[in-house]
Short mmCIF file of C-alpha atoms in Angstrom, two decimals:
data_model
loop_
_atom_site.label_atom_id
_atom_site.label_comp_id
_atom_site.label_asym_id
_atom_site.label_seq_id
_atom_site.Cartn_x
_atom_site.Cartn_y
_atom_site.Cartn_z
CA MET A 215 -5.43 11.13 8.24
CA ILE A 216 -7.05 8.35 10.25
CA LEU A 217 -7.97 9.00 13.86
CA ALA A 218 -8.46 6.06 16.17
CA GLY A 219 -11.24 6.35 18.66
CA VAL A 220 -13.00 9.19 16.86
CA PRO A 221 -16.44 8.18 15.52
CA ALA A 222 -17.25 9.01 11.90
CA GLN A 223 -19.85 11.70 11.27
CA GLY A 224 -22.95 10.59 9.34
CA THR A 225 -23.30 7.54 7.14
CA ALA A 226 -22.10 8.87 3.80
CA ALA A 227 -20.42 6.55 1.33
CA VAL A 228 -16.66 6.12 1.76
CA PRO A 229 -14.82 8.15 -0.89
CA GLN A 230 -12.47 6.27 -3.24
CA GLU A 231 -9.48 8.20 -1.82
CA ALA A 232 -10.14 6.75 1.66
CA VAL A 233 -10.42 3.22 0.25
CA ASP A 234 -7.06 3.59 -1.52
CA THR A 235 -5.25 4.71 1.64
CA ASP A 236 -6.81 2.26 4.12
CA TYR A 237 -5.26 -0.92 2.83
CA PRO A 238 -3.35 -3.66 4.67
CA LEU A 239 0.21 -2.49 5.30
CA GLY A 240 3.21 -4.51 4.23
CA VAL A 241 6.98 -4.57 4.62
CA ALA A 242 8.62 -1.31 3.42
CA ASP A 243 5.50 0.87 3.81
CA LYS A 244 6.33 4.14 5.56
CA VAL A 245 3.87 5.74 7.98
CA ARG A 246 3.69 8.81 10.19
CA VAL A 247 2.34 8.10 13.65
CA ILE A 248 1.12 11.14 15.58
CA VAL A 249 0.30 10.86 19.25
CA PHE A 250 -1.45 14.13 20.11
CA ASP A 251 0.54 16.26 22.60
CA GLU A 252 3.31 13.64 22.74
CA PRO A 253 6.01 14.65 20.22
CA SER A 254 8.53 12.19 21.68
CA LEU A 255 6.17 9.30 20.80
CA SER A 256 5.33 10.61 17.33
CA GLY A 257 7.40 10.15 14.20
CA GLU A 258 7.91 8.42 10.88
CA PHE A 259 8.27 4.65 10.90
CA ILE A 260 8.89 1.98 8.28
CA VAL A 261 7.32 -1.46 8.51
CA ASN A 262 10.42 -3.57 9.16
CA ALA A 263 11.34 -7.00 7.77
CA ASN A 264 9.62 -8.62 10.76
CA GLY A 265 6.35 -6.91 9.76
CA ALA A 266 6.27 -4.50 12.68
CA LEU A 267 6.60 -0.83 13.55
CA SER A 268 9.22 -0.27 16.27
CA MET A 269 7.66 2.35 18.53
CA PRO A 270 9.16 4.22 21.51
CA LEU A 271 8.07 2.88 24.94
CA ILE A 272 5.73 0.15 23.65
CA GLY A 273 8.16 -1.68 21.34
CA ASP A 274 7.13 -3.55 18.21
CA VAL A 275 3.56 -3.26 16.94
CA ARG A 276 2.51 -5.83 14.35
CA ALA A 277 1.69 -3.99 11.11
CA VAL A 278 1.70 -6.44 8.18
CA GLY A 279 -1.86 -7.22 7.12
CA GLN A 280 -3.29 -4.51 9.39
CA THR A 281 -4.94 -1.30 8.21
CA ALA A 282 -3.80 2.07 9.51
CA THR A 283 -6.97 2.31 11.61
CA GLU A 284 -6.34 -1.08 13.23
CA ILE A 285 -2.71 -0.20 14.01
CA ALA A 286 -3.73 3.18 15.49
CA THR A 287 -6.18 1.37 17.78
CA VAL A 288 -3.49 -1.10 18.94
CA ILE A 289 -1.00 1.73 19.60
CA GLN A 290 -3.66 3.66 21.50
CA ARG A 291 -4.44 0.63 23.72
CA LYS A 292 -0.75 -0.06 24.42
CA LEU A 293 -0.12 3.58 25.34
CA MET A 294 -3.12 3.56 27.71
CA ASP A 295 -1.51 0.65 29.57
CA GLY A 296 0.48 2.86 31.94
CA TYR A 297 2.16 5.32 29.55
CA VAL A 298 -0.31 8.02 28.44
CA LEU A 299 -3.58 8.89 30.19
CA GLN A 300 -5.83 9.44 27.16
CA PRO A 301 -3.78 8.95 23.98
CA ARG A 302 -5.15 10.10 20.65
CA VAL A 303 -3.33 8.44 17.77
CA SER A 304 -3.47 9.14 14.06
CA ILE A 305 -1.59 7.45 11.23
CA ASP A 306 -0.79 8.78 7.76
CA ILE A 307 0.61 6.50 5.09
CA LEU A 308 3.55 8.40 3.63
CA THR A 309 4.89 5.97 1.04
CA PHE A 310 3.52 2.69 -0.20
CA ARG A 311 5.69 -0.29 -1.06
CA PRO A 312 6.72 -0.31 -4.73
CA PHE A 313 5.13 -2.24 -7.57
CA TYR A 314 7.08 -4.25 -10.15
CA ILE A 315 6.53 -4.48 -13.87
CA LEU A 316 8.29 -6.85 -16.22
CA GLY A 317 7.96 -8.44 -19.61
CA GLU A 318 7.16 -6.56 -22.79
CA VAL A 319 7.58 -2.97 -21.54
CA ASN A 320 10.39 -0.60 -22.49
CA LYS A 321 11.78 -0.14 -18.94
CA PRO A 322 10.88 -3.09 -16.70
CA GLY A 323 11.70 -2.70 -13.03
CA GLU A 324 10.62 -1.49 -9.60
CA TYR A 325 8.60 1.74 -9.40
CA PRO A 326 7.04 3.76 -6.58
CA TYR A 327 3.33 3.20 -6.09
CA SER A 328 0.93 6.13 -6.14
CA SER A 329 -2.66 6.03 -4.93
CA GLY A 330 -5.20 5.08 -7.60
CA LEU A 331 -2.63 3.53 -9.96
CA THR A 332 -4.08 1.62 -12.91
CA VAL A 333 -2.45 -0.81 -15.35
CA ASP A 334 -2.29 1.96 -17.96
CA GLY A 335 -0.46 4.20 -15.49
CA ALA A 336 1.95 1.41 -14.56
CA VAL A 337 2.77 0.73 -18.21
CA ALA A 338 3.24 4.46 -18.83
CA THR A 339 5.63 4.59 -15.86
CA ALA A 340 7.63 1.82 -17.54
CA GLN A 341 7.76 3.94 -20.74
CA GLY A 342 5.11 2.01 -22.65
CA TYR A 343 4.75 -1.33 -24.37
CA THR A 344 7.33 -2.89 -26.69
CA TYR A 345 6.21 -3.69 -30.22
CA ARG A 346 5.81 -7.38 -29.22
CA ALA A 347 3.52 -6.73 -26.24
CA ASP A 348 0.12 -8.32 -25.80
CA LYS A 349 -2.02 -5.22 -25.19
CA ARG A 350 -5.18 -7.17 -24.38
CA SER A 351 -4.20 -9.05 -21.23
CA ILE A 352 -1.60 -9.06 -18.45
CA TYR A 353 -0.61 -11.20 -15.50
CA ILE A 354 -0.86 -9.73 -12.01
CA LYS A 355 0.66 -11.35 -8.94
CA ARG A 356 -0.77 -9.62 -5.88
CA ALA A 357 1.49 -9.08 -2.88
CA GLY A 358 1.33 -12.12 -0.61
CA GLU A 359 -0.22 -14.42 -3.20
CA ALA A 360 1.56 -17.40 -4.73
CA ARG A 361 0.15 -17.26 -8.27
CA SER A 362 -0.26 -14.75 -11.05
CA VAL A 363 -3.74 -14.15 -12.43
CA LYS A 364 -4.36 -13.37 -16.08
CA SER A 365 -6.55 -10.28 -16.47
CA ARG A 366 -7.97 -8.42 -19.43
CA ILE A 367 -6.59 -4.89 -19.64
CA ALA A 368 -9.28 -2.35 -18.79
CA PRO A 369 -8.96 1.38 -18.04
CA ASP A 370 -10.13 0.84 -14.45
CA LEU A 371 -7.95 -2.20 -13.60
CA LYS A 372 -6.26 -1.12 -10.35
CA ILE A 373 -2.74 -1.97 -9.24
CA ARG A 374 -1.99 -2.33 -5.54
CA PRO A 375 1.24 -1.72 -3.63
CA GLY A 376 3.58 -4.69 -3.92
CA ASP A 377 1.95 -6.10 -7.07
CA THR A 378 4.06 -7.67 -9.81
CA ILE A 379 2.76 -7.05 -13.32
CA ARG A 380 3.93 -9.14 -16.26
CA VAL A 381 3.16 -8.03 -19.79
CA GLY A 382 3.29 -11.03 -22.08
CA GLU A 383 4.28 -11.34 -25.70
CA ARG A 384 1.53 -11.37 -28.30
CA TYR A 385 1.17 -14.26 -30.67
CA LEU A 386 -0.15 -13.79 -34.17
#
């Protein structure tokens, strides 16, 4: 859970789990917004096609490209502008936008993203490689980018929400 306006304790390194969950939101991400002591302003919201969260009282809040912390700060400021005296806002990311895998896998398609997903996990979700698959490299098109990038397959190669993975055919 990310609290806006609450300073972090100490200067310890950020754990990997926090890095995975504090990423720029995109269309179809689902979040839970909690405004402390204001249940009528709290709830679950989906980033709509316009790239915003439609909130009670304050209307649309731009979400695409913003982290949960940044959005919580914006919501807090808007609520302070005549609605709530001292709002405390937290945001949890409930579901990430899906990733897509195509090419030489047994079940290409759209799959739900889970935090910390690697290429190996994505291929396993798609029920493995076909016998023709190139198991040394893949093409990844990151969400919001125009081009695919060829990458060598490594155990720690991370997939992000909204990525499109293409497994090519191997050539002898």
